[in-house]
PDB file of C-alpha atoms in Angstrom:
ATOM      1  CA  MET A  93     -23.094 -27.253  25.146  1.00 30.00           C
ATOM      2  CA  PHE A  94     -20.307 -26.941  22.594  1.00 33.00           C
ATOM      3  CA  LEU A  95     -20.278 -27.879  18.943  1.00 38.00           C
ATOM      4  CA  MET A  96     -17.135 -27.836  16.892  1.00 46.00           C
ATOM      5  CA  LEU A  97     -18.635 -27.446  13.437  1.00 44.00           C
ATOM      6  CA  LEU A  98     -15.280 -27.287  11.695  1.00 38.00           C
ATOM      7  CA  ILE A  99     -12.184 -28.141  13.638  1.00 33.00           C
ATOM      8  CA  GLY A 100      -9.388 -25.610  13.487  1.00 34.00           C
ATOM      9  CA  GLN A 101      -6.189 -24.871  14.783  1.00 33.00           C
ATOM     10  CA  ARG A 102      -0.452 -19.403  20.660  1.00 34.00           C
ATOM     11  CA  ILE A 103      -1.163 -16.065  21.041  1.00 34.00           C
ATOM     12  CA  ILE A 104       0.780 -13.874  18.611  1.00 37.00           C
ATOM     13  CA  ASN A 105       1.868 -10.436  19.707  1.00 38.00           C
ATOM     14  CA  TYR A 106       2.126  -7.743  17.102  1.00 35.00           C
ATOM     15  CA  PRO A 107       5.772  -7.438  16.040  1.00 38.00           C
ATOM     16  CA  LEU A 108       7.994  -4.980  17.842  1.00 36.00           C
ATOM     17  CA  ASN A 109       9.734  -4.183  14.575  1.00 40.00           C
ATOM     18  CA  LEU A 110       7.882  -3.169  11.442  1.00 40.00           C
ATOM     19  CA  ARG A 111       9.468  -2.590   8.069  1.00 39.00           C
ATOM     20  CA  LEU A 112       7.374  -0.038   6.211  1.00 39.00           C
ATOM     21  CA  VAL A 113       6.321  -0.661   2.638  1.00 38.00           C
ATOM     22  CA  ASN A 114       8.035   1.578   0.081  1.00 42.00           C
ATOM     23  CA  ARG A 115      10.673   2.543   2.612  1.00 40.00           C
ATOM     24  CA  PRO A 116      14.421   1.797   2.331  1.00 37.00           C
ATOM     25  CA  THR A 117      14.838  -1.922   2.942  1.00 40.00           C
ATOM     26  CA  ASN A 118      17.862  -1.418   5.165  1.00 40.00           C
ATOM     27  CA  VAL A 119      15.888   0.630   7.694  1.00 37.00           C
ATOM     28  CA  GLN A 120      14.152  -1.087  10.612  1.00 44.00           C
ATOM     29  CA  TYR A 121      11.377   0.749  12.426  1.00 41.00           C
ATOM     30  CA  SER A 122      10.805  -0.007  16.085  1.00 43.00           C
ATOM     31  CA  GLU A 123       7.368   0.231  17.617  1.00 51.00           C
ATOM     32  CA  SER A 124       8.318   3.420  19.460  1.00 47.00           C
ATOM     33  CA  ASN A 125       9.575   5.010  16.250  1.00 46.00           C
ATOM     34  CA  LEU A 126       6.380   4.052  14.464  1.00 52.00           C
ATOM     35  CA  MET A 127       4.344   5.747  17.146  1.00 52.00           C
ATOM     36  CA  LEU A 128       6.378   8.908  16.560  1.00 46.00           C
ATOM     37  CA  GLN A 129       5.768   8.540  12.819  1.00 55.00           C
ATOM     38  CA  HIS A 130       2.158   7.515  13.337  1.00 61.00           C
ATOM     39  CA  ASN A 131       0.759   9.513  10.436  1.00 68.00           C
ATOM     40  CA  SER A 132       3.151   7.945   7.916  1.00 83.00           C
ATOM     41  CA  VAL A 133       2.074   4.357   8.598  1.00 88.00           C
ATOM     42  CA  GLN A 134      -0.386   3.059   6.028  1.00 91.00           C
ATOM     43  CA  ILE A 135      -2.746   0.099   6.125  1.00 93.00           C
ATOM     44  CA  GLN A 136      -0.573  -1.814   3.679  1.00 93.00           C
ATOM     45  CA  ASP A 137       2.438  -1.378   5.973  1.00 93.00           C
ATOM     46  CA  VAL A 138       0.575  -3.100   8.785  1.00 93.00           C
ATOM     47  CA  ILE A 139      -0.823  -5.806   6.508  1.00 95.00           C
ATOM     48  CA  THR A 140       2.607  -6.597   5.072  1.00 94.00           C
ATOM     49  CA  CYS A 141       4.153  -6.845   8.519  1.00 92.00           C
ATOM     50  CA  GLU A 142       1.358  -9.063   9.787  1.00 94.00           C
ATOM     51  CA  ARG A 143       1.648 -11.311   6.754  1.00 96.00           C
ATOM     52  CA  ASN A 144       5.344 -11.825   7.441  1.00 95.00           C
ATOM     53  CA  LYS A 145       4.616 -12.511  11.096  1.00 93.00           C
ATOM     54  CA  ILE A 146       2.094 -15.192  10.168  1.00 96.00           C
ATOM     55  CA  LYS A 147       4.540 -16.860   7.774  1.00 95.00           C
ATOM     56  CA  LYS A 148       7.060 -17.101  10.584  1.00 94.00           C
ATOM     57  CA  GLU A 149       4.477 -18.488  13.027  1.00 92.00           C
ATOM     58  CA  MET A 150       3.380 -21.141  10.547  1.00 95.00           C
ATOM     59  CA  MET A 151       6.842 -22.413   9.631  1.00 92.00           C
ATOM     60  CA  LEU A 152       6.512 -25.474  11.891  1.00 92.00           C
ATOM     61  CA  PHE A 153       2.785 -25.953  11.407  1.00 93.00           C
ATOM     62  CA  ASP A 154       1.736 -29.516  10.678  1.00 93.00           C
ATOM     63  CA  TYR A 155      -0.414 -29.076   7.572  1.00 93.00           C
ATOM     64  CA  PRO A 156      -3.179 -31.676   7.164  1.00 92.00           C
ATOM     65  CA  ALA A 157      -2.163 -32.643   3.622  1.00 91.00           C
ATOM     66  CA  GLY A 158      -5.194 -34.858   3.200  1.00 88.00           C
ATOM     67  CA  ARG A 159      -5.937 -35.753   6.806  1.00 88.00           C
ATOM     68  CA  ASN A 160      -9.515 -35.184   7.985  1.00 83.00           C
ATOM     69  CA  ILE A 161     -10.589 -34.324   4.446  1.00 84.00           C
ATOM     70  CA  GLN A 162      -8.403 -31.209   4.571  1.00 88.00           C
ATOM     71  CA  PRO A 163      -6.030 -31.033   1.578  1.00 91.00           C
ATOM     72  CA  ALA A 164      -3.964 -27.992   2.673  1.00 94.00           C
ATOM     73  CA  LYS A 165      -0.209 -28.518   2.242  1.00 95.00           C
ATOM     74  CA  GLN A 166       1.022 -24.930   2.574  1.00 96.00           C
ATOM     75  CA  LEU A 167       0.031 -21.559   3.987  1.00 97.00           C
ATOM     76  CA  SER A 168      -1.462 -20.249   0.763  1.00 97.00           C
ATOM     77  CA  ASP A 169      -3.940 -23.142   0.801  1.00 97.00           C
ATOM     78  CA  LEU A 170      -5.424 -21.746   4.027  1.00 97.00           C
ATOM     79  CA  THR A 171      -5.576 -17.979   3.500  1.00 98.00           C
ATOM     80  CA  LEU A 172      -8.458 -16.180   1.840  1.00 97.00           C
ATOM     81  CA  GLU A 173      -6.169 -13.561   0.329  1.00 97.00           C
ATOM     82  CA  THR A 174      -4.507 -16.281  -1.767  1.00 97.00           C
ATOM     83  CA  GLY A 175      -7.721 -18.089  -2.681  1.00 96.00           C
ATOM     84  CA  GLY A 176      -7.391 -20.717   0.038  1.00 96.00           C
ATOM     85  CA  ILE A 177      -9.932 -21.904   2.612  1.00 94.00           C
ATOM     86  CA  PRO A 178      -9.036 -21.399   6.295  1.00 95.00           C
ATOM     87  CA  ILE A 179      -9.407 -24.091   8.922  1.00 94.00           C
ATOM     88  CA  ARG A 180     -12.358 -22.828  10.953  1.00 94.00           C
ATOM     89  CA  SER A 181     -13.585 -23.592  14.469  1.00 91.00           C
ATOM     90  CA  VAL A 182     -17.137 -22.561  15.338  1.00 90.00           C
ATOM     91  CA  VAL A 183     -18.414 -22.975  18.888  1.00 88.00           C
ATOM     92  CA  ILE A 184     -22.182 -22.936  19.402  1.00 86.00           C
ATOM     93  CA  THR A 185     -23.163 -22.546  23.044  1.00 83.00           C
ATOM     94  CA  THR A 186     -25.162 -20.379  25.457  1.00 81.00           C
ATOM     95  CA  TRP A 187     -24.447 -17.829  28.161  1.00 79.00           C
ATOM     96  CA  ARG A 188     -22.620 -18.755  31.389  1.00 80.00           C
ATOM     97  CA  SER A 189     -21.284 -21.989  29.888  1.00 80.00           C
ATOM     98  CA  GLY A 190     -17.544 -21.336  30.105  1.00 81.00           C
ATOM     99  CA  SER A 191     -17.412 -20.565  26.400  1.00 82.00           C
ATOM    100  CA  THR A 192     -15.272 -17.425  26.786  1.00 84.00           C
ATOM    101  CA  PHE A 193     -12.556 -19.503  28.442  1.00 88.00           C
ATOM    102  CA  PHE A 194     -12.934 -22.190  25.804  1.00 87.00           C
ATOM    103  CA  GLY A 195     -12.716 -19.591  23.051  1.00 85.00           C
ATOM    104  CA  ASP A 196      -9.490 -18.246  24.537  1.00 88.00           C
ATOM    105  CA  ILE A 197      -7.985 -21.738  24.440  1.00 91.00           C
ATOM    106  CA  ILE A 198      -8.709 -22.033  20.727  1.00 91.00           C
ATOM    107  CA  ASN A 199      -7.378 -18.505  20.212  1.00 90.00           C
ATOM    108  CA  SER A 200      -4.014 -19.599  21.645  1.00 90.00           C
ATOM    109  CA  LEU A 201      -3.358 -21.651  18.503  1.00 92.00           C
ATOM    110  CA  PRO A 202      -0.939 -20.192  15.938  1.00 92.00           C
ATOM    111  CA  ALA A 203      -2.157 -17.569  13.468  1.00 95.00           C
ATOM    112  CA  ASN A 204      -5.775 -17.767  14.586  1.00 96.00           C
ATOM    113  CA  TYR A 205      -8.242 -14.953  13.973  1.00 97.00           C
ATOM    114  CA  TYR A 206     -10.998 -14.872  16.615  1.00 95.00           C
ATOM    115  CA  HIS A 207     -14.486 -13.708  15.683  1.00 95.00           C
ATOM    116  CA  TYR A 208     -15.869 -13.026  19.160  1.00 91.00           C
ATOM    117  CA  GLU A 209     -19.677 -12.951  19.419  1.00 89.00           C
ATOM    118  CA  PRO A 210     -20.387 -11.982  15.790  1.00 87.00           C
ATOM    119  CA  LEU A 211     -24.089 -11.464  16.548  1.00 86.00           C
ATOM    120  CA  SER A 212     -23.560  -9.009  19.409  1.00 86.00           C
ATOM    121  CA  ASN A 213     -25.295  -6.247  17.473  1.00 83.00           C
ATOM    122  CA  LEU A 214     -28.541  -8.279  17.588  1.00 83.00           C
ATOM    123  CA  GLU A 215     -28.812  -7.559  21.328  1.00 78.00           C
ATOM    124  CA  ILE A 216     -29.196 -10.136  24.114  1.00 76.00           C
ATOM    125  CA  ILE A 217     -31.449 -12.677  22.452  1.00 76.00           C
ATOM    126  CA  GLN A 218     -31.218 -16.250  21.247  1.00 78.00           C
ATOM    127  CA  ILE A 219     -32.527 -17.013  17.790  1.00 79.00           C
ATOM    128  CA  ARG A 220     -34.295 -20.336  18.111  1.00 78.00           C
ATOM    129  CA  ASN A 221     -35.945 -21.130  14.772  1.00 79.00           C
ATOM    130  CA  GLU A 222     -36.352 -19.986  11.195  1.00 77.00           C
ATOM    131  CA  SER A 223     -39.574 -18.139  11.987  1.00 78.00           C
ATOM    132  CA  ASP A 224     -37.516 -15.525  13.825  1.00 79.00           C
ATOM    133  CA  PHE A 225     -36.985 -12.691  11.337  1.00 80.00           C
ATOM    134  CA  ARG A 226     -33.385 -12.377  12.533  1.00 83.00           C
ATOM    135  CA  ALA A 227     -32.442 -15.946  11.589  1.00 84.00           C
ATOM    136  CA  THR A 228     -31.617 -15.209   7.945  1.00 86.00           C
ATOM    137  CA  LEU A 229     -29.627 -12.100   8.871  1.00 85.00           C
ATOM    138  CA  ALA A 230     -27.716 -13.983  11.575  1.00 87.00           C
ATOM    139  CA  LEU A 231     -26.660 -16.812   9.255  1.00 89.00           C
ATOM    140  CA  SER A 232     -25.746 -14.359   6.513  1.00 89.00           C
ATOM    141  CA  ASN A 233     -23.592 -12.292   8.866  1.00 89.00           C
ATOM    142  CA  ILE A 234     -21.828 -15.363  10.235  1.00 92.00           C
ATOM    143  CA  LYS A 235     -20.932 -16.477   6.721  1.00 93.00           C
ATOM    144  CA  LYS A 236     -19.648 -12.981   5.896  1.00 94.00           C
ATOM    145  CA  PHE A 237     -17.433 -12.955   8.970  1.00 95.00           C
ATOM    146  CA  LEU A 238     -16.030 -16.377   8.103  1.00 95.00           C
ATOM    147  CA  GLN A 239     -15.284 -14.988   4.631  1.00 96.00           C
ATOM    148  CA  CYS A 240     -13.719 -11.888   6.225  1.00 97.00           C
ATOM    149  CA  ASP A 241     -16.234  -9.606   4.565  1.00 97.00           C
ATOM    150  CA  TYR A 242     -16.773  -6.544   6.769  1.00 96.00           C
ATOM    151  CA  SER A 243     -18.275  -4.400   4.016  1.00 93.00           C
ATOM    152  CA  ASP A 244     -21.841  -4.456   5.394  1.00 90.00           C
ATOM    153  CA  MET A 245     -21.065  -4.761   9.088  1.00 93.00           C
ATOM    154  CA  GLU A 246     -21.472  -1.140  10.126  1.00 93.00           C
ATOM    155  CA  SER A 247     -23.679  -1.833  13.136  1.00 92.00           C
ATOM    156  CA  TYR A 248     -21.291  -4.505  14.456  1.00 92.00           C
ATOM    157  CA  ILE A 249     -18.235  -2.289  13.943  1.00 93.00           C
ATOM    158  CA  LYS A 250     -19.950   0.648  15.676  1.00 93.00           C
ATOM    159  CA  LEU A 251     -20.786  -1.596  18.614  1.00 92.00           C
ATOM    160  CA  ALA A 252     -17.181  -2.836  18.747  1.00 93.00           C
ATOM    161  CA  ASN A 253     -16.114   0.800  19.027  1.00 91.00           C
ATOM    162  CA  LYS A 254     -18.244   1.118  22.177  1.00 91.00           C
ATOM    163  CA  ARG A 255     -17.779  -2.304  23.746  1.00 90.00           C
ATOM    164  CA  PRO A 256     -14.610  -4.414  24.137  1.00 90.00           C
ATOM    165  CA  ILE A 257     -15.534  -6.912  21.422  1.00 92.00           C
ATOM    166  CA  PHE A 258     -12.236  -6.662  19.555  1.00 94.00           C
ATOM    167  CA  LEU A 259     -10.345  -7.038  22.833  1.00 93.00           C
ATOM    168  CA  TYR A 260     -10.880 -10.804  22.663  1.00 93.00           C
ATOM    169  CA  ASN A 261      -9.258 -10.975  19.237  1.00 95.00           C
ATOM    170  CA  LYS A 262      -5.747 -10.463  20.618  1.00 93.00           C
ATOM    171  CA  ARG A 263      -4.046 -10.176  17.251  1.00 93.00           C
ATOM    172  CA  LEU A 264      -6.447  -7.556  16.002  1.00 95.00           C
ATOM    173  CA  TRP A 265      -6.489  -5.702  19.331  1.00 94.00           C
ATOM    174  CA  ARG A 266      -2.722  -5.365  19.276  1.00 92.00           C
ATOM    175  CA  VAL A 267      -3.031  -3.449  16.016  1.00 92.00           C
ATOM    176  CA  CYS A 268      -5.987  -1.443  17.336  1.00 93.00           C
ATOM    177  CA  LYS A 269      -3.921  -0.181  20.258  1.00 92.00           C
ATOM    178  CA  LEU A 270      -1.111   0.888  17.957  1.00 91.00           C
ATOM    179  CA  TYR A 271      -3.234   2.276  15.132  1.00 91.00           C
ATOM    180  CA  PRO A 272      -6.780   3.036  16.275  1.00 91.00           C
ATOM    181  CA  LYS A 273      -7.356   5.000  13.073  1.00 91.00           C
ATOM    182  CA  PHE A 274      -7.407   1.674  11.187  1.00 94.00           C
ATOM    183  CA  CYS A 275      -9.163  -0.493  13.744  1.00 93.00           C
ATOM    184  CA  TYR A 276     -12.771   0.284  12.839  1.00 94.00           C
ATOM    185  CA  ARG A 277     -12.389   0.581   9.085  1.00 96.00           C
ATOM    186  CA  PRO A 278     -14.097  -2.213   7.102  1.00 96.00           C
ATOM    187  CA  ASP A 279     -11.354  -2.247   4.464  1.00 97.00           C
ATOM    188  CA  PHE A 280      -8.650  -2.778   7.072  1.00 97.00           C
ATOM    189  CA  LEU A 281     -10.637  -5.402   8.993  1.00 97.00           C
ATOM    190  CA  THR A 282     -11.288  -7.326   5.781  1.00 97.00           C
ATOM    191  CA  SER A 283      -7.655  -7.242   4.641  1.00 97.00           C
ATOM    192  CA  HIS A 284      -6.333  -8.139   8.089  1.00 98.00           C
ATOM    193  CA  CYS A 285      -8.715 -11.053   8.594  1.00 98.00           C
ATOM    194  CA  ARG A 286      -7.957 -12.514   5.146  1.00 98.00           C
ATOM    195  CA  LEU A 287      -4.324 -13.063   6.141  1.00 98.00           C
ATOM    196  CA  PHE A 288      -5.076 -15.718   8.747  1.00 98.00           C
ATOM    197  CA  PRO A 289      -5.054 -19.456   8.000  1.00 97.00           C
ATOM    198  CA  LEU A 290      -7.060 -20.324  11.112  1.00 97.00           C
ATOM    199  CA  GLN A 291     -10.323 -18.783  12.245  1.00 97.00           C
ATOM    200  CA  SER A 292     -12.404 -19.340  15.348  1.00 95.00           C
ATOM    201  CA  MET A 293     -15.835 -18.077  16.327  1.00 91.00           C
ATOM    202  CA  LYS A 294     -17.969 -18.257  19.464  1.00 90.00           C
ATOM    203  CA  ILE A 295     -21.731 -17.836  19.163  1.00 88.00           C
ATOM    204  CA  VAL A 296     -24.294 -17.727  21.993  1.00 87.00           C
ATOM    205  CA  ARG A 297     -27.177 -16.065  20.138  1.00 83.00           C
ATOM    206  CA  LEU A 298     -28.036 -18.863  17.722  1.00 83.00           C
ATOM    207  CA  ARG A 299     -29.520 -22.291  18.376  1.00 80.00           C
ATOM    208  CA  LEU A 300     -27.721 -25.395  17.184  1.00 76.00           C
ATOM    209  CA  SER A 301     -30.554 -26.399  14.854  1.00 79.00           C
ATOM    210  CA  LEU A 302     -30.022 -23.214  12.824  1.00 76.00           C
ATOM    211  CA  ALA A 303     -26.253 -23.126  13.059  1.00 76.00           C
ATOM    212  CA  GLY A 304     -26.091 -26.557  11.468  1.00 76.00           C
ATOM    213  CA  LYS A 305     -26.988 -24.923   8.154  1.00 75.00           C
ATOM    214  CA  LEU A 306     -23.466 -23.536   8.053  1.00 77.00           C
ATOM    215  CA  LEU A 307     -22.255 -27.058   7.231  1.00 76.00           C
ATOM    216  CA  ASP A 308     -24.157 -26.954   3.972  1.00 76.00           C
ATOM    217  CA  ASP A 309     -21.856 -24.210   2.693  1.00 73.00           C
ATOM    218  CA  SER A 310     -18.691 -25.688   1.140  1.00 71.00           C
ATOM    219  CA  GLN A 311     -16.906 -22.344   1.523  1.00 70.00           C
TER     220      GLN A 311
END
């Protein structure tokens, strides 16, 4: 079963050319050159490049501007780094339901950040009711992910370093392959996630009755 709690809106490859911050503005750095200068690339260089990439991707985006109770008229209205609220898609389902394929379809939308299985660190279980001691933690973690807050997600990040969780987030994984030294740092993950105007999430470890509480949170 699928539930679209909040409806959201092509797969973006990481740019082949990256202009480094605080470098001469007339110098273009190719991906191969950046790999040779790997140690000189800073987190802010990557964030700045990704921000510019997203702006380009969103140039032809049809902003809701009041449709479906969504007032966003410009990119800054939808990005957390500028105080906006992203358009979010949350899929609640169970195992062997075709949800991975469905999640990939949503992830093909422009400038979408995909939170794949945010409760993976809770092992292979399904939290069914509030009496389960993991229910509060699960809902709290989901809200933190949707707010791009990776500050207390050590166990999830460690698991992602062992299992291909980030692989499904194609935009993040592109950066991870280029700069693995940033990939598992909470400060980078937070800054990177906050750039995106669209977010999607697929959850199989939480029952619908509990996930519905997410709708009570205006943020």
